Coordinates of C-alpha atoms and ligand atoms in Angstrom, one line a residue:
X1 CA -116.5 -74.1 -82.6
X2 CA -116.4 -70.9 -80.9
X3 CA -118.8 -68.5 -82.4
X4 CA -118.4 -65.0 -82.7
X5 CA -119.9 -62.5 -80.0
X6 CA -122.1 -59.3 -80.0
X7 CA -123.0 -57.2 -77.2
X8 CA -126.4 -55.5 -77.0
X9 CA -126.5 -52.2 -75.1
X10 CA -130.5 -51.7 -74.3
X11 CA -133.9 -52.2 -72.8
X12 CA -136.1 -55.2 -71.9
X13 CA -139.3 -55.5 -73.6
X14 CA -141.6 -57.5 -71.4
X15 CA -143.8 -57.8 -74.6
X16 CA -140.4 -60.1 -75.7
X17 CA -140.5 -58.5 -79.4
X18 CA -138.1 -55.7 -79.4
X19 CA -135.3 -54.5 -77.0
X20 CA -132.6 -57.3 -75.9
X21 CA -135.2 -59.8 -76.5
X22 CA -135.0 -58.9 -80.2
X23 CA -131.4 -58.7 -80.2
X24 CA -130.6 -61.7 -78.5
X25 CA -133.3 -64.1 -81.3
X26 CA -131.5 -62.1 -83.7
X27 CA -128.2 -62.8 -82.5
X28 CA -128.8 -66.6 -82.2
X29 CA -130.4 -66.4 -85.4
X30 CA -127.8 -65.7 -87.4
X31 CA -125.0 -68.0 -85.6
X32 CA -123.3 -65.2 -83.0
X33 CA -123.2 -65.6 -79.1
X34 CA -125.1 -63.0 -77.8
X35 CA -123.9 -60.6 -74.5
X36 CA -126.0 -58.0 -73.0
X37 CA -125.4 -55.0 -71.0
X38 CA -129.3 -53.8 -69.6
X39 CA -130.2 -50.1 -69.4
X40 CA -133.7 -50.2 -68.8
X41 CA -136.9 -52.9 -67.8
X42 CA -139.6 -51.4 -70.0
X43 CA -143.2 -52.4 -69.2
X44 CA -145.0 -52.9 -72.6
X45 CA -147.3 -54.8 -74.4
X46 CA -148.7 -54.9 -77.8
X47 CA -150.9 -52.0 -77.5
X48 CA -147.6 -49.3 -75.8
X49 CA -145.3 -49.0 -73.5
X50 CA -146.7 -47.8 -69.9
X51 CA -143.2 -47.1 -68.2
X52 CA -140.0 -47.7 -67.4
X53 CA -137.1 -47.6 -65.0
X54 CA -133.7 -47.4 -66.0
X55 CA -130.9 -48.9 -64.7
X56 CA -128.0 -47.1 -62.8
X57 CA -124.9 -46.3 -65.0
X58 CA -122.5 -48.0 -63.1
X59 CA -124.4 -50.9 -63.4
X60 CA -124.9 -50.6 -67.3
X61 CA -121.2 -49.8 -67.8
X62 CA -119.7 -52.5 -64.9
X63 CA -122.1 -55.3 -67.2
X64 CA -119.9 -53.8 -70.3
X65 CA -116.4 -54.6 -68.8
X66 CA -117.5 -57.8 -67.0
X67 CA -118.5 -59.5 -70.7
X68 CA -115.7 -57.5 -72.9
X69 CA -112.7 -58.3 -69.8
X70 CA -113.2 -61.7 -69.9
X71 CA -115.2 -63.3 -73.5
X72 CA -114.2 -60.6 -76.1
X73 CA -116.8 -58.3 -77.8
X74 CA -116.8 -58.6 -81.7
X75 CA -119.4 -55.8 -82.2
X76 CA -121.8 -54.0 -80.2
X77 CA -125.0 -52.2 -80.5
X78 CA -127.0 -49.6 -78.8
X79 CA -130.8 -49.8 -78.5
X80 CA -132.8 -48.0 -75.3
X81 CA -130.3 -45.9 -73.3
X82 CA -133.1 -44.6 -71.8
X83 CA -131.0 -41.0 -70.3
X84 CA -128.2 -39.0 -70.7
X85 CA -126.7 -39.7 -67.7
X86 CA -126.2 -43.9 -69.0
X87 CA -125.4 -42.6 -72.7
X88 CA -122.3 -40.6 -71.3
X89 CA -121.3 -43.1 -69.2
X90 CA -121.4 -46.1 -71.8
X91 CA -119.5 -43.8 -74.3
X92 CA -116.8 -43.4 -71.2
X93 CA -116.5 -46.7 -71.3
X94 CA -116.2 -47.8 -74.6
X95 CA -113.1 -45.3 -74.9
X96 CA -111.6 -47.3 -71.6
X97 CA -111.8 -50.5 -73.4
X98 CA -110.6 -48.6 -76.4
X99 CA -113.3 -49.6 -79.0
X100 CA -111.3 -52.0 -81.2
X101 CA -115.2 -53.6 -82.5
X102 CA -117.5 -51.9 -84.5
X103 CA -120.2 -50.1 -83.1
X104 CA -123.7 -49.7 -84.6
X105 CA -125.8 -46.9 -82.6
X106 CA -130.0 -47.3 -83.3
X107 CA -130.8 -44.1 -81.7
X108 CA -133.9 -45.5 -80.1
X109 CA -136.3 -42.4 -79.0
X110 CA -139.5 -43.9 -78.9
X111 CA -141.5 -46.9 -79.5
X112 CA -143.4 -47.2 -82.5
X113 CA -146.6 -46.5 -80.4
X114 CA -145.0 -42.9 -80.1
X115 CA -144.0 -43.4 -76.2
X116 CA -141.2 -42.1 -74.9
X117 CA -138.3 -44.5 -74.4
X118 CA -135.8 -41.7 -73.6
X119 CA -135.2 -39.1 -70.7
X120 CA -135.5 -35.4 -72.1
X121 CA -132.0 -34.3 -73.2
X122 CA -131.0 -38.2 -73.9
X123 CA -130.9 -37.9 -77.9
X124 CA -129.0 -35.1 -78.1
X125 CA -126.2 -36.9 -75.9
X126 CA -126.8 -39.6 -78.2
X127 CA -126.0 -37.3 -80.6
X128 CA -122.8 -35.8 -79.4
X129 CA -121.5 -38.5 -77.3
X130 CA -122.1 -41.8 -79.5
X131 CA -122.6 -40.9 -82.9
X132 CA -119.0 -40.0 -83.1
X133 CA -118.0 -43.5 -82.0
X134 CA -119.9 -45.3 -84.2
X135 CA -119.5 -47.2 -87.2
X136 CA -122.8 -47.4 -88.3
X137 CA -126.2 -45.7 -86.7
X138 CA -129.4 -46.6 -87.9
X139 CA -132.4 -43.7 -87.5
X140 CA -135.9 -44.6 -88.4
X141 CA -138.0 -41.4 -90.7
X142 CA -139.0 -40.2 -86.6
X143 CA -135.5 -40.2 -85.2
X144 CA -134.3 -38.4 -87.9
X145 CA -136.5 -35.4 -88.0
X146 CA -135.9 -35.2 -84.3
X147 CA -131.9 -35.2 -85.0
X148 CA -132.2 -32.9 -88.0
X149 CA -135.0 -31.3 -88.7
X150 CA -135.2 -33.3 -92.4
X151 CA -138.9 -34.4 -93.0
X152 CA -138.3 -37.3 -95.6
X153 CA -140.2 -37.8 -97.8
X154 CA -138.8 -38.9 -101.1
X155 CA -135.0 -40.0 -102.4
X156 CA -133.8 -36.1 -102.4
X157 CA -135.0 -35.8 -98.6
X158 CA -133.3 -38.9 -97.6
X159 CA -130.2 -38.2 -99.5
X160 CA -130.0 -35.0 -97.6
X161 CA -130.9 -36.4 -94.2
X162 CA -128.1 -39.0 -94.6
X163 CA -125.6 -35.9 -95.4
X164 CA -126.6 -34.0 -92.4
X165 CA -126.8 -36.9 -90.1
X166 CA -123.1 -37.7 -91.1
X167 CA -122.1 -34.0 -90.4
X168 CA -122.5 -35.7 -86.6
X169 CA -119.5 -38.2 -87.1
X170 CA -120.5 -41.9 -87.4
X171 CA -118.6 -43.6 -90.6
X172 CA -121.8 -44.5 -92.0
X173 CA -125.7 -43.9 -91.8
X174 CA -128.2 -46.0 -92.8
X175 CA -131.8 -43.8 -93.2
X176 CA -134.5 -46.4 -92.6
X177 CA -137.3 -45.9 -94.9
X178 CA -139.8 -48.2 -93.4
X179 CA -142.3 -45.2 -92.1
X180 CA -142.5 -44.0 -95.5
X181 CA -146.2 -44.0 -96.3
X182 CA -147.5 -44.3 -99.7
X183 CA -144.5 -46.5 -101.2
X184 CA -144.7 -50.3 -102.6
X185 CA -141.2 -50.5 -101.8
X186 CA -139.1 -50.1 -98.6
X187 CA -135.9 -48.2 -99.8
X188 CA -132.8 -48.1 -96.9
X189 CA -130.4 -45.7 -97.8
X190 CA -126.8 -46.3 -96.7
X191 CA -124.0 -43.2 -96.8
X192 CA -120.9 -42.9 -95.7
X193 CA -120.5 -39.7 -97.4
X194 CA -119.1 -40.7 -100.7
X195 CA -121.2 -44.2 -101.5
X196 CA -125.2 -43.6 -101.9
X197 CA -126.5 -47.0 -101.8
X198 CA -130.3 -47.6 -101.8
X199 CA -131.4 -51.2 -100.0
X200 CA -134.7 -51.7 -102.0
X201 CA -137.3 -54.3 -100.7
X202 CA -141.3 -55.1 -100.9
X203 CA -143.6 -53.3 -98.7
X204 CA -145.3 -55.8 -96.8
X205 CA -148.4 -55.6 -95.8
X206 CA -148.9 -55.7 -91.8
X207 CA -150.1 -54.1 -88.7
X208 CA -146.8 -56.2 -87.0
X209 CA -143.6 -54.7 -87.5
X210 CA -143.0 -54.2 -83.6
X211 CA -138.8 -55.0 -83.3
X212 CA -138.7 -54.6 -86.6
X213 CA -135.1 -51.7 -86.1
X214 CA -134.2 -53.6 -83.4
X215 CA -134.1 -56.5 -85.5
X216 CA -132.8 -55.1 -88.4
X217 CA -129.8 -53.2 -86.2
X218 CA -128.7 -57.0 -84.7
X219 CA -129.0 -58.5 -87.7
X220 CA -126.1 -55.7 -89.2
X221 CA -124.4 -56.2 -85.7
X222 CA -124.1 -60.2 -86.2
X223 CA -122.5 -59.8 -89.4
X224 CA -120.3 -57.0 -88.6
X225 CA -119.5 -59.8 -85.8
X226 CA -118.4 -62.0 -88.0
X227 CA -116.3 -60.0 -89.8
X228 CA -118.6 -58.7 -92.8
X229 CA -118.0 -54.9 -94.3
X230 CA -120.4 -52.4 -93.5
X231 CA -121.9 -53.1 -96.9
X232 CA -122.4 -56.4 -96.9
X233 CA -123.9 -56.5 -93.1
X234 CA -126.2 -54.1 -94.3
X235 CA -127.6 -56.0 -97.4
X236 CA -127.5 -59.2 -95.3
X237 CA -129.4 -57.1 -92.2
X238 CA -131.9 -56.3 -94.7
X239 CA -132.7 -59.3 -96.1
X240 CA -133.2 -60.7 -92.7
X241 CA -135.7 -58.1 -91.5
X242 CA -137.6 -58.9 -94.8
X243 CA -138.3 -62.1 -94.2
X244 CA -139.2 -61.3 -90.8
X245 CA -141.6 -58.6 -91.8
X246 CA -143.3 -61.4 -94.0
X247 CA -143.5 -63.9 -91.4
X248 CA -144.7 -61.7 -88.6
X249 CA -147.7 -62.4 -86.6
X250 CA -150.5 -61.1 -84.8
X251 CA -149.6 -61.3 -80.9
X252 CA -152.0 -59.1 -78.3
X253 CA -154.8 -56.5 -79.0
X254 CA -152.4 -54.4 -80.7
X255 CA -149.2 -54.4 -82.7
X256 CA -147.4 -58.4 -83.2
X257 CA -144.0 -58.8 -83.5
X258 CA -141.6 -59.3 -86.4
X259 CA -140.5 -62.8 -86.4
X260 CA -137.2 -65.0 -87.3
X261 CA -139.0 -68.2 -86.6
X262 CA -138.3 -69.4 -90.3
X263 CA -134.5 -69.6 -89.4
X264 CA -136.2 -73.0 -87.3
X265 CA -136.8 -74.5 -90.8
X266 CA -133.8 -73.4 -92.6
Ligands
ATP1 N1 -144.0 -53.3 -94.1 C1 -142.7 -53.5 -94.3 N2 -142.3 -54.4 -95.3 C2 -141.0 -54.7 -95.5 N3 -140.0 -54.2 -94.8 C3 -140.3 -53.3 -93.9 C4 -141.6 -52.9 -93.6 N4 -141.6 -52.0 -92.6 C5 -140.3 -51.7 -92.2 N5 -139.5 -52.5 -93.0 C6 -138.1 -52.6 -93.0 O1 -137.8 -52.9 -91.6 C7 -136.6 -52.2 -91.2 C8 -136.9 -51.3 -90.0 O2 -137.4 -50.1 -90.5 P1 -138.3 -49.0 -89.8 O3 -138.2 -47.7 -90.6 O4 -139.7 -49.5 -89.6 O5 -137.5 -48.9 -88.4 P2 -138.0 -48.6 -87.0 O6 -139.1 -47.5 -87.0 O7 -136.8 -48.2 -86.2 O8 -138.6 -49.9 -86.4 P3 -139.6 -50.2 -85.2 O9 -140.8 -50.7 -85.8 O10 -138.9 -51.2 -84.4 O11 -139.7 -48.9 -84.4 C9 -136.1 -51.4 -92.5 O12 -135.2 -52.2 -93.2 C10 -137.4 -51.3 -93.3 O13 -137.1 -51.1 -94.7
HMH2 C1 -137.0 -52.0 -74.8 C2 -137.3 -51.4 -76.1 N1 -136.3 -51.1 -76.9 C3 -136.6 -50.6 -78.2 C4 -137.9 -50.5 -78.6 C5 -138.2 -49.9 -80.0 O1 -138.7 -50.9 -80.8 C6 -138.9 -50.9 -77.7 N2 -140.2 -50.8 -78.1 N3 -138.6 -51.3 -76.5

C-alpha cells in the first residue's frame, strides 16, 4: 500500500540527531513516506553547531514543487530556514501550490547549545510570513520570549504566551514546556484560542534531548499526514517524543540524541 507523505522544510544535521535527519526517522517511524526540501547543511556535533551555509531559495522552493507536482504532499513542516530571504520564498510557494495540506511551522532559532541557526531578521519573517499559513507552530520556552517578549514560567505565563502567539495567525499553538526548569512534569500546552489543553508527561532525567522539537514537530506532521485532527496528532506527537526522551543515549562529548529506536521492537 501506498503510504501517506510528509515533506520536511529544513537543515541537515551532520551530528544525524535533529534537522531532516530527525524528521525523516520520525517520518519512517510512524509509517509516512518522507520528502525533503533542504535549506541549509549545518556542521554540528554533539558539543554545537560551528556553521552553516544555506541553500539558495530557488533551490529550496524548486525541491518543493518537484516532490508536491509529481507525489502529493499530505503535510509539511518547517524546521531551519536558516534567512529571510528562503522563509519568503517558501511561503511564495506554498501559496502557488495553494496549501491544500496542513502546515506545522517549528520556528527553529537556535540549537539547544544556544547557536544561531537563523540569519538576523529570519524569525521575524517567520513570524509575519509563515505563521499565518500554518496550522500548527510549535515554539520551544526560547523561541517564544524571542517572538513575544513572554518569559514563561508557570501555567498563567504559558496560557498568555499561547494568546499572544496566536494574535500572529496560525490556527493553533502548541507552547513547548520542555525548558521549564524545576518541574517533574513536562506540560505542552495546545491553544487555538478557544480550547486550553495541557499535554502532561514525566520529566525525564537526561543530558540527551538533542532533536527532541524536531522530533516532536514530525511526529505531529505524520499524523496530521494521515489524516489525524490537530488534537489527536498532538497527543500522539507527544507520546512519541516521550518514549524517545526515555530511550535516548549518550552519543559524543556532549549532548546524545533522542531516539525512536524502540519502534525496531514494536
Ligand atoms: N526531559 C524530558 N522528559 C520528557 N519530555 C521532555 C523532556 N524534555 C523535553 N521534553 C518534551 O520534548 C518535546 C520538545 O520540547 P522542548 O521544549 O525541549 O523543545 P525544543 O527546545 O524545541 O527541543 P530541542 O531540544 O530540539 O531544541 C516536548 O514535548 C517536551 O515536553
Ligand atoms: C539542522 C538543525 N535543525 C534544527 C536544529 C534544532 O534542534 C538543529 N540543531 N539543527
Amino acid at each position: 500500500m501506498t503510504p501517506h507523505t510528509a515533506l520536511t522544510i529544513a537543515g541537515s544535521d551532520s551530528g544525524g540527531g535533529a534537522g531532516i535527519q530527525a524528521d525523516l526517522r520520525t517520518f519512517f517511524a510512524n509509517g509516512v513516506h518522507g520528502l525533503v526540501a533542504l535549506t541549509a547543511v549545518t556542521v554540528q556535533n554533539s558539543l554545537g553547531v560551528q556553521g552553516f551555509t544555506e541553500i539558495p531559495a530557488d533551490v529550496v522552493c524548486a525541491q518543493i514543487k518537484a516532490v508536491a507536482s509529481d507525489m502529493g504532499v499530505d503535510a509539511a513542516k518547517t524546521g531551519m530556514l536558516a534567512t529571510a530571504e528562503i522563509i519568503r520564498s517558501v511561503a511564495k510557494t506554498l501559496d502557488e501550490l495553494g496549501l491544500d495540506f496542513p502546515l506545522v511551522v517549528d520556528p527553529v532559532a537556535a540549537s539547544m547549545t544556544g547557536h544561531s541557526l537563523l540569519r538576523e531578521d529570519a524569525l521575524e519573517a517567520i513570524r509575519t510570513e509563515l505563521f499565518p499559513r500554518a496550522t500548527l507552530i510549535t515554539p520551544n520556552l526560547d523561541e517564544v520570549r524571542l517572538l513575544t517578549g513572554v518569559s514563561v514560567t508557570d501555567a498563567a505565563t504559558q496560557r498568555a504566551a499561547a494568546e499572544a502567539l496566536l494574535e500572529f495567525g496560525s490556527r493553533w499553538v502548541l507552547v513547548k514546556g520542555g525548558h521549564m526548569l524545576g518541574t517533574s512534569e513536562c506540560v505542552d500546552l495546545l491553544s487555538d484560542g478557544r480550547e486550553f489543553l495541557e499535554l502532561s508527561g514525566p520529566r525525564y532525567i537526561t543530558e540527551n534531548t538533542h532533536g527532541g522539537g524536531d522530533t516532536l514537530a514530525s511526529a505531529i506532521t505524520a499524523e496530521l499526514a494521515k489524516g489525524a485532527s490537530v488534537p489527536d496528532a498532538v497527543a500522539a506527537g507527544k507520546k512519541f517524543i516521550e518514549r524517545c526522551v526515555a530511550e535516548s543515549y549518550s552519543l559524543g562529548k556532549g549532548v546524545g540524541p533522542v531516539s525512536p529506536f524502540w519502534v525496531l521492537d514494536r
